[in-house]
XYZ file of C-alpha atoms in Angstrom:
733
model
C -10.595 -27.257 -8.121
C -7.951 -28.153 -5.529
C -8.668 -26.827 -2.024
C -5.542 -25.482 -0.219
C -4.449 -27.509 2.772
C -4.884 -24.641 5.236
C -8.454 -24.041 4.056
C -9.359 -27.728 4.316
C -7.957 -27.831 7.857
C -9.843 -24.670 8.850
C -13.170 -26.013 7.564
C -12.794 -29.405 9.259
C -11.560 -27.947 12.559
C -14.218 -25.198 12.574
C -16.992 -27.746 12.002
C -15.581 -29.866 14.818
C -15.511 -26.817 17.114
C -19.073 -25.777 16.303
C -20.392 -29.335 16.745
C -18.853 -29.765 20.205
C -22.023 -28.644 22.116
C -23.789 -31.672 20.589
C -21.526 -34.004 22.610
C -22.841 -34.753 26.155
C -21.019 -32.496 28.625
C -18.513 -33.861 31.173
C -18.342 -37.298 29.535
C -15.290 -39.242 28.401
C -16.166 -38.733 24.692
C -16.400 -34.976 25.291
C -12.974 -34.901 26.903
C -11.422 -36.984 24.101
C -13.156 -34.730 21.557
C -11.696 -31.530 23.038
C -8.169 -32.836 23.431
C -8.127 -34.367 19.954
C -8.926 -30.988 18.438
C -6.283 -29.319 20.614
C -3.533 -31.811 19.790
C -4.481 -31.703 16.092
C -4.047 -27.944 16.183
C -0.547 -28.305 17.630
C 0.262 -30.921 14.982
C -0.983 -28.543 12.252
C 1.319 -25.832 13.596
C 4.321 -28.148 13.542
C 3.477 -29.226 9.973
C 3.089 -25.585 8.932
C 6.439 -24.595 10.447
C 8.258 -27.521 8.815
C 6.581 -27.112 5.430
C 6.607 -23.301 5.101
C 9.926 -22.698 6.888
C 9.221 -19.118 7.993
C 12.148 -16.771 8.500
C 10.860 -16.088 12.048
C 10.350 -19.794 12.848
C 11.460 -19.439 16.477
C 8.443 -17.245 17.268
C 6.140 -19.797 15.643
C 7.794 -22.644 17.521
C 7.359 -20.725 20.781
C 3.679 -20.219 19.995
C 3.202 -23.925 19.238
C 4.872 -24.695 22.585
C 2.469 -22.328 24.326
C -0.568 -23.982 22.746
C 0.834 -27.424 23.582
C 1.210 -26.319 27.208
C -2.395 -25.115 27.184
C -3.621 -28.410 25.714
C -1.499 -30.269 28.285
C -3.427 -28.363 30.935
C -6.698 -29.550 29.380
C -5.484 -33.159 29.413
C -4.232 -32.887 33.014
C -7.560 -31.368 34.084
C -9.573 -34.127 32.426
C -7.381 -36.977 33.716
C -7.500 -35.546 37.249
C -11.278 -35.228 37.126
C -11.687 -38.798 35.820
C -9.291 -40.213 38.407
C -10.521 -38.328 41.477
C -14.141 -37.812 40.467
C -13.676 -34.062 40.823
C -11.051 -31.427 40.109
C -9.329 -29.971 43.199
C -8.661 -26.246 42.845
C -5.960 -25.159 42.421
C -4.028 -28.108 40.979
C -1.329 -28.997 38.443
C -3.492 -28.157 35.449
C -3.693 -24.550 36.660
C 0.100 -24.380 36.725
C 0.188 -25.533 33.091
C -2.536 -23.062 32.066
C -0.797 -20.138 33.745
C 2.578 -21.211 32.293
C 1.110 -21.170 28.790
C 0.180 -17.476 28.881
C 3.754 -16.081 29.029
C 4.730 -18.343 26.119
C 1.748 -17.190 24.067
C 2.411 -13.563 24.975
C 6.086 -13.727 24.015
C 5.385 -15.456 20.698
C 2.457 -13.175 19.752
C 4.565 -10.130 20.606
C 7.334 -11.306 18.285
C 4.956 -12.409 15.528
C 2.943 -9.192 15.632
C 6.010 -6.968 15.803
C 8.859 -8.971 14.223
C 11.116 -6.000 13.475
C 11.298 -5.072 17.138
C 10.329 -1.434 16.536
C 8.569 0.445 19.296
C 6.110 2.742 17.630
C 4.859 4.872 20.486
C 1.346 5.427 19.167
C 0.641 1.743 18.658
C 1.967 0.926 22.140
C -0.396 3.489 23.679
C -3.297 2.070 21.660
C -2.473 -1.387 23.001
C -2.300 0.030 26.544
C -5.779 1.584 26.164
C -7.259 -1.752 25.073
C -5.473 -3.657 27.835
C -6.573 -1.155 30.480
C -10.202 -1.511 29.386
C -10.032 -5.303 29.560
C -8.244 -5.083 32.901
C -11.070 -2.946 34.323
C -13.658 -5.569 33.371
C -11.664 -8.321 35.045
C -11.029 -6.186 38.137
C -14.684 -5.300 38.683
C -16.026 -8.833 38.246
C -13.158 -11.104 39.291
C -10.085 -9.547 40.892
C -11.874 -7.138 43.250
C -14.410 -9.643 44.612
C -11.691 -12.310 44.923
C -9.469 -10.009 47.008
C -12.386 -9.203 49.281
C -13.229 -12.888 49.811
C -11.012 -13.478 52.859
C -12.726 -16.796 53.540
C -10.979 -18.513 50.622
C -7.402 -19.861 50.997
C -4.650 -17.497 49.873
C -3.325 -19.860 47.159
C -6.810 -20.249 45.684
C -7.275 -16.511 45.573
C -3.857 -15.988 43.975
C -4.577 -18.547 41.256
C -8.035 -17.073 40.651
C -6.504 -13.627 40.262
C -3.704 -15.067 38.128
C -6.048 -15.994 35.268
C -7.449 -12.500 34.585
C -3.989 -10.975 35.059
C -2.628 -13.452 32.504
C -5.457 -12.482 30.160
C -4.588 -8.811 30.542
C -0.947 -9.681 29.773
C -2.025 -11.547 26.654
C -4.300 -8.672 25.694
C -1.282 -6.368 25.341
C 0.164 -8.603 22.617
C -3.177 -9.109 20.878
C -3.940 -5.398 20.988
C -0.522 -4.693 19.479
C -1.358 -7.074 16.635
C -4.730 -5.424 16.088
C -3.269 -1.921 15.986
C -0.297 -2.692 13.742
C -1.019 -1.889 10.102
C 1.541 -4.415 8.892
C -0.337 -7.457 10.262
C -2.471 -7.855 7.165
C -1.240 -11.146 5.785
C -3.841 -13.953 5.805
C -1.726 -15.862 8.303
C -1.557 -12.960 10.764
C -5.278 -12.287 10.347
C -6.017 -15.901 11.284
C -3.573 -15.692 14.197
C -5.200 -12.499 15.468
C -8.710 -13.924 15.039
C -7.781 -16.966 17.115
C -6.264 -14.807 19.846
C -9.332 -12.543 19.988
C -11.675 -15.549 20.145
C -9.643 -17.089 22.974
C -9.568 -13.838 24.954
C -13.318 -13.408 24.509
C -13.831 -16.980 25.721
C -11.565 -16.358 28.701
C -13.479 -13.206 29.571
C -16.826 -15.006 29.438
C -15.467 -18.054 31.274
C -13.864 -16.005 34.076
C -16.860 -13.737 34.682
C -19.386 -16.600 34.514
C -17.272 -18.853 36.739
C -17.116 -16.122 39.366
C -20.923 -16.204 39.521
C -21.186 -20.047 39.270
C -23.080 -19.768 35.953
C -20.519 -21.331 33.595
C -21.607 -24.621 31.994
C -19.274 -24.907 28.993
C -21.073 -25.426 25.688
C -20.484 -22.750 23.090
C -17.770 -21.092 25.202
C -15.713 -24.272 24.865
C -16.528 -24.187 21.143
C -14.891 -20.780 21.086
C -11.665 -22.175 22.539
C -11.692 -24.946 19.918
C -12.317 -22.349 17.201
C -9.218 -20.480 18.399
C -7.221 -23.695 17.995
C -8.640 -24.081 14.462
C -7.589 -20.537 13.497
C -4.083 -21.008 14.870
C -3.567 -24.258 12.999
C -4.747 -22.633 9.751
C -2.477 -19.620 10.390
C 0.573 -21.873 10.596
C -0.442 -23.850 7.495
C -1.074 -20.745 5.347
C 1.867 -19.979 2.978
C 1.841 -16.284 3.934
C 3.308 -17.178 7.338
C 6.710 -17.515 5.609
C 7.341 -13.777 5.504
C 7.485 -11.227 8.250
C 4.469 -8.912 8.293
C 5.386 -5.441 7.151
C 3.967 -2.422 5.307
C 5.139 -0.715 2.124
C 3.899 2.601 3.397
C 2.896 3.453 6.981
C 0.897 6.668 6.925
C 0.826 6.867 10.784
C -2.799 7.808 10.921
C -5.750 6.526 12.928
C -8.342 4.964 10.639
C -12.042 4.753 11.389
C -11.878 1.144 12.568
C -9.055 1.828 15.010
C -10.786 4.972 16.257
C -14.021 3.028 16.866
C -12.152 0.297 18.770
C -10.239 2.777 20.932
C -13.408 4.759 21.649
C -15.201 1.602 22.770
C -12.421 0.711 25.231
C -12.127 4.258 26.556
C -15.872 4.162 27.309
C -15.568 0.942 29.346
C -14.928 2.888 32.589
C -18.119 5.015 32.427
C -20.000 2.009 31.024
C -19.103 -0.106 34.062
C -20.028 2.775 36.337
C -23.518 3.010 34.831
C -23.905 -0.790 34.828
C -22.974 -1.174 38.490
C -24.969 1.883 39.459
C -28.107 0.501 37.825
C -27.744 -2.762 39.761
C -26.474 -1.851 43.224
C -25.091 1.684 43.717
C -23.502 0.638 46.985
C -21.406 -1.994 45.175
C -19.748 0.424 42.740
C -15.984 -0.165 42.623
C -15.141 3.520 42.902
C -11.419 3.109 43.439
C -10.914 0.744 40.499
C -13.157 2.679 38.120
C -11.678 6.019 39.153
C -8.122 4.779 38.723
C -8.995 3.176 35.388
C -10.679 6.326 34.129
C -7.648 8.443 35.081
C -5.264 6.009 33.384
C -7.395 5.941 30.227
C -7.612 9.723 30.208
C -3.844 10.065 30.540
C -3.308 7.505 27.761
C -5.659 9.415 25.473
C -3.822 12.669 26.234
C -0.490 10.963 25.498
C -1.914 9.610 22.244
C -3.143 13.034 21.172
C 0.176 14.641 22.121
C 2.005 11.984 20.132
C -0.212 12.603 17.126
C 0.407 16.342 17.327
C 4.167 15.824 17.516
C 4.014 13.282 14.715
C 2.100 15.688 12.492
C 4.712 18.368 13.158
C 7.591 16.028 12.317
C 5.870 14.708 9.215
C 4.968 18.205 8.078
C 8.601 19.200 8.399
C 9.762 16.087 6.560
C 7.159 16.465 3.842
C 8.077 20.104 3.430
C 11.696 19.128 3.022
C 10.881 16.242 0.669
C 8.541 18.417 -1.351
C 11.394 20.805 -2.093
C 14.260 18.383 -2.692
C 15.067 15.660 -5.160
C 15.285 12.388 -3.183
C 18.137 10.985 -5.291
C 20.611 13.858 -5.564
C 19.605 16.046 -2.625
C 19.379 19.084 -4.906
C 16.350 21.333 -5.043
C 13.552 19.865 -7.179
C 11.557 21.584 -9.916
C 8.978 22.952 -7.495
C 11.602 24.533 -5.239
C 13.491 25.863 -8.250
C 10.389 27.515 -9.691
C 9.571 29.109 -6.337
C 13.085 30.529 -6.057
C 12.895 31.710 -9.658
C 9.598 33.455 -8.948
C 11.080 35.163 -5.900
C 14.129 36.265 -7.891
C 12.061 37.608 -10.794
C 12.057 41.110 -9.279
C 15.700 41.362 -10.361
C 17.371 39.973 -13.458
C 17.787 36.251 -12.784
C 19.516 33.920 -15.225
C 18.735 30.240 -15.720
C 21.090 27.584 -17.042
C 19.225 24.466 -18.182
C 21.363 21.335 -18.578
C 20.378 18.131 -20.333
C 22.789 15.171 -20.216
C 23.915 13.657 -23.498
C 24.451 9.900 -23.512
C 22.707 9.243 -20.218
C 20.019 7.004 -21.745
C 22.691 4.789 -23.282
C 24.338 4.382 -19.866
C 20.996 3.517 -18.294
C 20.146 0.967 -20.984
C 23.560 -0.684 -20.941
C 24.473 -0.734 -17.251
C 21.082 -0.443 -15.555
C 19.301 2.169 -13.496
C 21.432 1.663 -10.388
C 24.518 2.798 -12.290
C 22.493 5.584 -13.871
C 21.518 6.794 -10.417
C 25.171 6.833 -9.318
C 26.003 8.896 -12.379
C 23.242 11.424 -11.654
C 24.460 11.821 -8.071
C 28.008 12.454 -9.315
C 26.789 15.038 -11.855
C 24.770 16.813 -9.160
C 27.854 16.982 -6.945
C 29.971 18.460 -9.749
C 27.365 21.103 -10.530
C 27.038 22.083 -6.854
C 30.817 22.374 -6.465
C 31.203 24.784 -9.378
C 28.353 27.257 -9.059
C 28.959 30.555 -7.227
C 27.598 31.436 -3.803
C 23.945 32.437 -3.892
C 23.158 30.215 -6.897
C 20.605 27.402 -6.713
C 21.154 24.019 -8.372
C 18.178 21.760 -9.034
C 17.309 18.479 -10.663
C 14.303 19.220 -12.841
C 13.504 15.589 -13.581
C 15.119 12.657 -15.338
C 18.562 13.732 -16.561
C 17.757 17.439 -16.663
C 19.357 19.920 -14.257
C 19.099 23.683 -13.801
C 21.073 26.461 -12.165
C 19.525 29.747 -11.022
C 21.716 32.821 -10.620
C 20.339 36.054 -9.154
C 22.073 38.161 -11.841
C 23.314 37.738 -15.366
C 26.267 35.409 -15.889
C 28.982 35.137 -18.482
C 29.145 32.080 -20.659
C 32.315 30.910 -18.898
C 30.249 29.312 -16.131
C 28.328 27.243 -18.682
C 31.614 26.184 -20.286
C 33.067 25.228 -16.905
C 30.003 23.160 -16.047
C 30.082 21.424 -19.420
C 33.782 20.632 -19.028
C 33.298 19.303 -15.490
C 30.423 17.036 -16.522
C 32.427 15.724 -19.468
C 35.194 14.416 -17.195
C 35.062 10.608 -16.606
C 32.642 9.571 -13.868
C 33.310 6.362 -11.937
C 30.015 4.524 -11.376
C 29.206 0.841 -11.104
C 32.868 -0.075 -11.446
C 33.053 1.740 -14.797
C 34.587 4.992 -15.954
C 31.731 6.588 -17.875
C 31.710 9.556 -20.245
C 28.697 11.755 -20.862
C 28.148 15.287 -22.062
C 25.736 18.128 -21.402
C 23.740 20.520 -23.566
C 23.284 23.844 -21.774
C 20.791 26.575 -22.573
C 21.059 30.047 -21.010
C 18.221 32.545 -20.657
C 17.232 35.511 -18.518
C 14.173 37.674 -17.975
C 11.579 38.873 -15.508
C 8.772 36.380 -16.280
C 9.615 33.010 -14.584
C 7.568 30.949 -17.035
C 9.065 32.721 -20.011
C 12.601 32.355 -18.635
C 12.194 28.584 -18.405
C 10.687 28.427 -21.869
C 13.578 30.398 -23.326
C 16.105 28.228 -21.514
C 14.363 25.156 -22.957
C 14.592 26.565 -26.468
C 18.281 27.482 -25.987
C 19.028 24.021 -24.607
C 17.501 22.361 -27.666
C 19.529 24.664 -29.851
C 22.662 23.665 -27.930
C 21.829 19.998 -28.425
C 21.406 20.596 -32.157
C 24.701 22.502 -32.191
C 26.738 19.569 -30.882
C 26.386 20.446 -27.196
C 28.011 23.897 -27.259
C 26.218 26.147 -24.699
C 23.713 28.495 -26.326
C 22.227 31.712 -25.007
C 18.628 32.440 -25.923
C 17.972 34.936 -28.704
C 14.675 35.836 -30.310
C 15.610 34.200 -33.611
C 15.798 30.777 -31.896
C 11.997 30.777 -31.626
C 11.771 30.645 -35.412
C 14.909 28.659 -36.212
C 14.592 25.833 -33.702
C 12.973 22.742 -35.114
C 9.409 21.766 -34.341
C 10.242 19.301 -31.588
C 12.381 21.836 -29.760
C 9.570 24.390 -29.857
C 7.048 21.775 -28.802
C 9.245 20.730 -25.885
C 9.513 24.325 -24.707
C 5.758 24.837 -25.112
C 5.074 21.711 -23.077
C 6.806 23.367 -20.135
C 4.642 26.471 -20.510
C 1.511 24.362 -20.981
C 2.066 22.673 -17.633
C 2.534 26.003 -15.892
C -0.505 27.571 -17.557
C -2.877 24.657 -17.023
C -3.507 23.881 -20.687
C -3.827 20.135 -20.080
C -7.013 18.379 -19.055
C -8.121 14.788 -18.550
C -10.809 12.798 -20.299
C -12.077 9.415 -19.175
C -13.118 6.421 -21.274
C -15.422 3.790 -19.758
C -14.410 0.152 -19.423
C -17.562 -1.951 -19.345
C -18.732 -5.381 -18.345
C -19.930 -7.700 -21.095
C -22.709 -8.203 -21.986
C -24.498 -5.826 -19.580
C -22.544 -2.691 -20.508
C -22.181 -1.756 -16.834
C -19.263 0.641 -16.327
C -16.729 -1.039 -14.033
C -13.734 1.243 -14.571
C -12.477 4.241 -16.503
C -9.156 4.988 -18.154
C -7.725 8.467 -17.600
C -6.343 10.076 -20.770
C -4.516 13.396 -21.054
C -5.438 16.004 -23.676
C -3.745 19.279 -24.644
C -5.521 22.288 -26.074
C -2.892 24.797 -27.198
C -4.040 28.454 -27.424
C -2.459 28.808 -30.888
C -2.067 25.283 -32.238
C -5.451 24.103 -31.020
C -5.773 20.407 -30.257
C -2.394 18.646 -30.036
C -2.687 14.861 -30.283
C -1.149 12.746 -27.496
C 0.914 10.770 -30.001
C 2.559 14.095 -30.912
C 3.371 15.558 -27.496
C 3.791 12.419 -25.315
C 6.980 11.259 -27.122
C 8.416 14.760 -26.786
C 7.552 14.788 -23.083
C 9.296 11.403 -22.770
C 12.479 12.602 -24.447
C 12.651 15.850 -22.498
C 11.844 14.307 -19.132
C 8.717 16.445 -18.728
C 6.696 13.230 -18.684
C 7.689 12.856 -15.021
C 6.003 16.090 -13.972
C 3.143 15.643 -16.451
C 2.583 12.117 -15.152
C 2.446 13.370 -11.564
C -0.155 15.950 -12.570
C -2.209 13.284 -14.378
C -2.126 10.921 -11.388
C -3.064 13.601 -8.861
C -5.846 14.996 -11.074
C -7.303 11.528 -11.729
C -7.221 10.664 -8.007
C -8.923 13.937 -7.081
C -11.599 13.319 -9.696
C -12.208 9.755 -8.518
C -12.491 10.977 -4.924
C -15.075 13.547 -6.054
C -17.078 10.890 -7.897
C -16.893 8.680 -4.832
C -18.251 11.407 -2.592
C -21.192 11.877 -4.964
C -21.882 8.143 -5.216
C -21.199 7.816 -8.947
C -17.665 6.396 -8.969
C -16.769 3.292 -10.970
C -15.099 0.404 -9.189
C -11.633 1.450 -10.382
C -9.815 3.970 -12.523
C -6.712 3.560 -14.629
C -3.748 5.856 -15.184
C -1.076 5.290 -17.837
C 2.505 5.362 -16.573
C 5.524 5.679 -18.835
C 8.854 3.896 -18.684
C 10.567 7.081 -17.568
C 8.173 7.503 -14.658
C 8.681 3.905 -13.512
C 12.442 4.385 -13.559
C 12.232 7.609 -11.560
C 13.551 7.218 -7.961
C 10.754 7.661 -5.449
C 7.964 7.024 -7.955
C 6.188 4.453 -5.766
C 6.443 6.758 -2.739
C 4.938 9.538 -4.858
C 2.006 7.290 -5.832
C 1.449 6.345 -2.197
C 1.596 9.979 -1.071
C -0.916 11.121 -3.725
C -3.311 8.298 -2.791
C -3.068 9.291 0.864
C -3.421 12.980 0.047
C -6.594 12.400 -2.010
C -7.998 9.709 0.342
C -8.203 7.126 -2.457
C -7.716 3.476 -1.529
C -4.788 1.896 -3.439
C -7.012 -0.975 -4.618
C -9.080 1.521 -6.648
C -6.111 2.540 -8.798
C -4.991 0.642 -11.888
C -1.543 1.559 -13.189
C -1.327 0.792 -16.899
C 2.145 0.049 -18.257
C 3.234 -1.055 -21.708
C 5.339 -4.110 -22.414
C 8.081 -1.836 -23.716
C 8.199 0.080 -20.437
C 9.094 -3.016 -18.410
C 10.906 -5.046 -21.058
C 14.349 -4.017 -19.835
C 13.683 -5.022 -16.213
C 15.641 -3.096 -13.576
C 14.024 -0.209 -11.730
C 10.822 -0.366 -13.798
C 10.094 -3.955 -12.770
C 10.999 -3.198 -9.154
C 8.569 -0.284 -9.215
C 5.799 -2.528 -10.563
C 6.360 -5.036 -7.740
C 6.375 -2.267 -5.125
C 3.150 -0.831 -6.533
C 1.533 -4.261 -6.216
C 2.695 -4.520 -2.593
C 1.112 -1.126 -2.019
C -2.214 -2.581 -3.191
C -2.335 -1.010 -6.663
C -3.430 -3.221 -9.571
C -1.204 -3.478 -12.643
C -2.530 -3.627 -16.211
C -0.345 -4.571 -19.171
C -1.429 -2.213 -21.950
C -1.370 -2.984 -25.703
C -0.874 -6.642 -24.802
C 0.349 -8.843 -27.621
C 2.261 -6.178 -29.525
C 5.505 -6.264 -27.529
C 8.595 -8.427 -27.662
C 8.005 -10.984 -24.924
C 4.453 -10.766 -23.631
C 4.242 -14.305 -22.236
C 7.627 -13.978 -20.550
C 6.506 -10.792 -18.824
C 3.496 -12.576 -17.369
C 5.898 -14.866 -15.506
C 7.933 -12.041 -13.973
C 5.401 -9.276 -13.371
C 2.498 -9.229 -10.882
C 0.037 -8.329 -13.634
C -3.676 -8.485 -12.868
C -5.189 -7.086 -16.082
C -4.318 -7.647 -19.753
C -5.484 -4.980 -22.185
C -5.683 -6.745 -25.552
C -4.544 -4.402 -28.306
C -7.062 -2.965 -30.762
C -5.251 -4.605 -33.695
C -6.506 -8.006 -32.502
C -10.059 -6.733 -32.067
C -10.579 -4.970 -35.408
C -11.120 -8.142 -37.453
C -12.451 -10.402 -34.729
C -15.818 -10.821 -36.509
C -14.200 -12.056 -39.712
C -14.015 -15.786 -40.358
C -10.765 -17.726 -40.389
C -7.476 -16.749 -38.827
C -8.467 -13.208 -37.826
C -9.987 -14.278 -34.501
C -7.306 -16.833 -33.631
C -5.053 -14.446 -31.671
C -7.969 -12.862 -29.812
C -9.113 -16.368 -28.857
C -5.626 -17.399 -27.752
C -5.167 -14.289 -25.632
C -8.407 -14.789 -23.698
C -7.435 -18.415 -23.091
C -4.045 -17.286 -21.744
C -5.734 -14.716 -19.492
C -8.290 -17.200 -18.168
C -5.626 -19.843 -17.634
C -3.544 -17.456 -15.516
C -6.529 -16.087 -13.615
C -6.175 -12.623 -15.159
C -8.772 -10.134 -16.366
C -8.685 -9.478 -20.120
C -9.958 -6.148 -21.462
C -10.568 -5.911 -25.221
C -9.558 -2.444 -26.457
C -10.883 -0.536 -29.452
C -14.349 -2.128 -29.647
C -16.267 -0.042 -32.168
C -19.317 -2.126 -33.147
C -21.999 -4.210 -31.489
C -20.926 -7.166 -33.637
C -17.390 -6.995 -32.242
C -18.742 -6.819 -28.699
C -20.992 -9.838 -29.251
C -18.189 -11.904 -30.789
C -15.764 -10.989 -27.999
C -18.338 -12.071 -25.432
C -18.773 -15.355 -27.273
C -15.007 -15.895 -27.193
C -14.982 -15.397 -23.418
C -14.192 -11.695 -22.915
C -16.011 -10.068 -20.009
C -14.433 -6.589 -20.141
C -14.254 -4.247 -23.104
C -13.418 -0.651 -23.987
C -13.960 1.399 -27.108
C -16.076 3.933 -28.980
C -19.014 1.505 -29.066
C -19.378 1.905 -25.317
C -18.283 5.494 -24.989
C -15.766 7.982 -26.295
C -13.324 9.630 -23.890
C -15.246 12.394 -22.133
C -14.596 15.112 -19.603
C -15.332 14.331 -15.984
C -18.580 16.276 -15.845
C -20.116 14.108 -18.574
C -19.062 10.718 -17.244
C -21.210 10.287 -14.096
C -24.372 10.339 -16.209
C -22.956 7.632 -18.456
C -22.007 5.502 -15.473
C -25.398 5.956 -13.830
C -27.348 5.111 -16.989
C -25.233 2.081 -17.840
C -25.296 0.782 -14.287
C -29.077 0.524 -14.501
C -29.296 -0.588 -18.121
C -29.096 -4.354 -18.529
C -28.855 -4.147 -22.305
């Protein structure tokens, strides 16, 4: 196995740093040892910049210059000491050391915040950390140095300059620590090196002020910082600017613990000094520091309160509007319909004809332009007091407070049928419009659905709901209308099927599956209602309900200590193509307090075969931290090609390749080939549809380590699954 260059450098440099105390102190070999490590670190940075060519290379070059200046100070110090027999203080090396800090600060500031944004909360957090560090330096170094009038002024200024430079550097390091975007391996290594160096500086400065510093492991710390910085520059992730897919603007537990620790530095120093010599307590410094920290905390809390208010307002607005067209969304429409139900409201439900063909031929970007144009035409032609909404996909609705003549529907249909210029093309589409009225909001929408399907079957001519449509509309039309009612009435529920580890049978994940129990039809199979939901666009709302319900259930399992490692949710092509889908996933994860890494989004090859918005959504989900599974693998058109373009982590091998895996001859060839492909690409293969112990044993022999099927457990409701997970987790069989 080939070791990456950055890792090899880090190991060698770290070993060299840790072994430094074994070299006799203040000898020529020790000085050569230290400076060799320092210069090697600078060389590693230059190599990393040249090889990786980061887009923010100037900041990296500035940092390398700062480290080189620091190492130059080390060399100057050592040469001076060897030449004169001692090091006069202050001297030229101190000028180099102090000159290095502004360079390091400027480069770390740019590297940790490359976009130049000034997020107020993070700046206050950095100020709290810097103030705490500044208090420590003031009590042990700056204060006593200022009081020592016997020392020359220049010596005192230089002595004070070091802790002040450290406090300056702390502001940049604290900004890196408190910025959620600095999570690339390169930035983690950079931050680790900066923290190690600051800790070494703190120890060195405080020990030197009491004449107790003797080098040793503190010098090892400085060398370890060099090692981390060299590895940070060599790591490939330094090529891109650190950033976040979603910034939730919230204080996590780690940040809260860090900020609490630094806020408590002032009272901690007070108790420490009071226990030693009460007369020596630096009252002015500690009092000023405590006041500053208190004010910073108040500012932080005020900022959080204001931020919550702004976000609540934004979320409220987003929750009621479609992000693409700006129209009301389904939720807002249903609320307005419920409020208008005291009168005699009328609903016009519009479904676009020919939109899918436009999407497939010209891509989702053109399809989005078309939807925006349709929304504008609808808004321009409805009367005052009416509400236009995008219900999902290519379905729109209009709510009127009173009954309406059919002329409005005809005018809307005519307007939509006019050529629409999108993507440099003049496109033609149509609209099927259903009209219904009534006092029950759920029933009004159901009737409008039925009328819309009747209009579609009638060539697109607007249709008003009549009772006979319930019996004359075909089965799919009725099923589509009933799907809408089923969502409103809570007739859906989720079941979960275990995914186990072979051969132990330990449950490592579950797949969330939707089920529908109709009050009259009874059980409706997913392969019956899912295609209808896809065609009607209801899959978007149903999919959101499935995702939120699965996340809530996982969070509940987690709280009770019985959660599997991960849980999967199936996502359709229509959901992936929906604008704002990734933001919706991120918002639901945040709302339910589920870490993105726990979620597996399962997509089929067909869903992402056409590329476009679906593939972009998959990449954005991966950047969010969600794992992607390719479902029914091996049955699509270009499985191997997809593995080259998609950030897939899990392959779910279709049941058709598992059924005959125990039979001799060619039956196991594909299953064998698929596990070899998965292993070769570093992916996890899950064998689906395992129904017998013999199949499980043969799959394990072939190399499969994950499996799913009736042999391990049928899909079960949430209340039954924790027991299965608990039993299997402790059962080695």
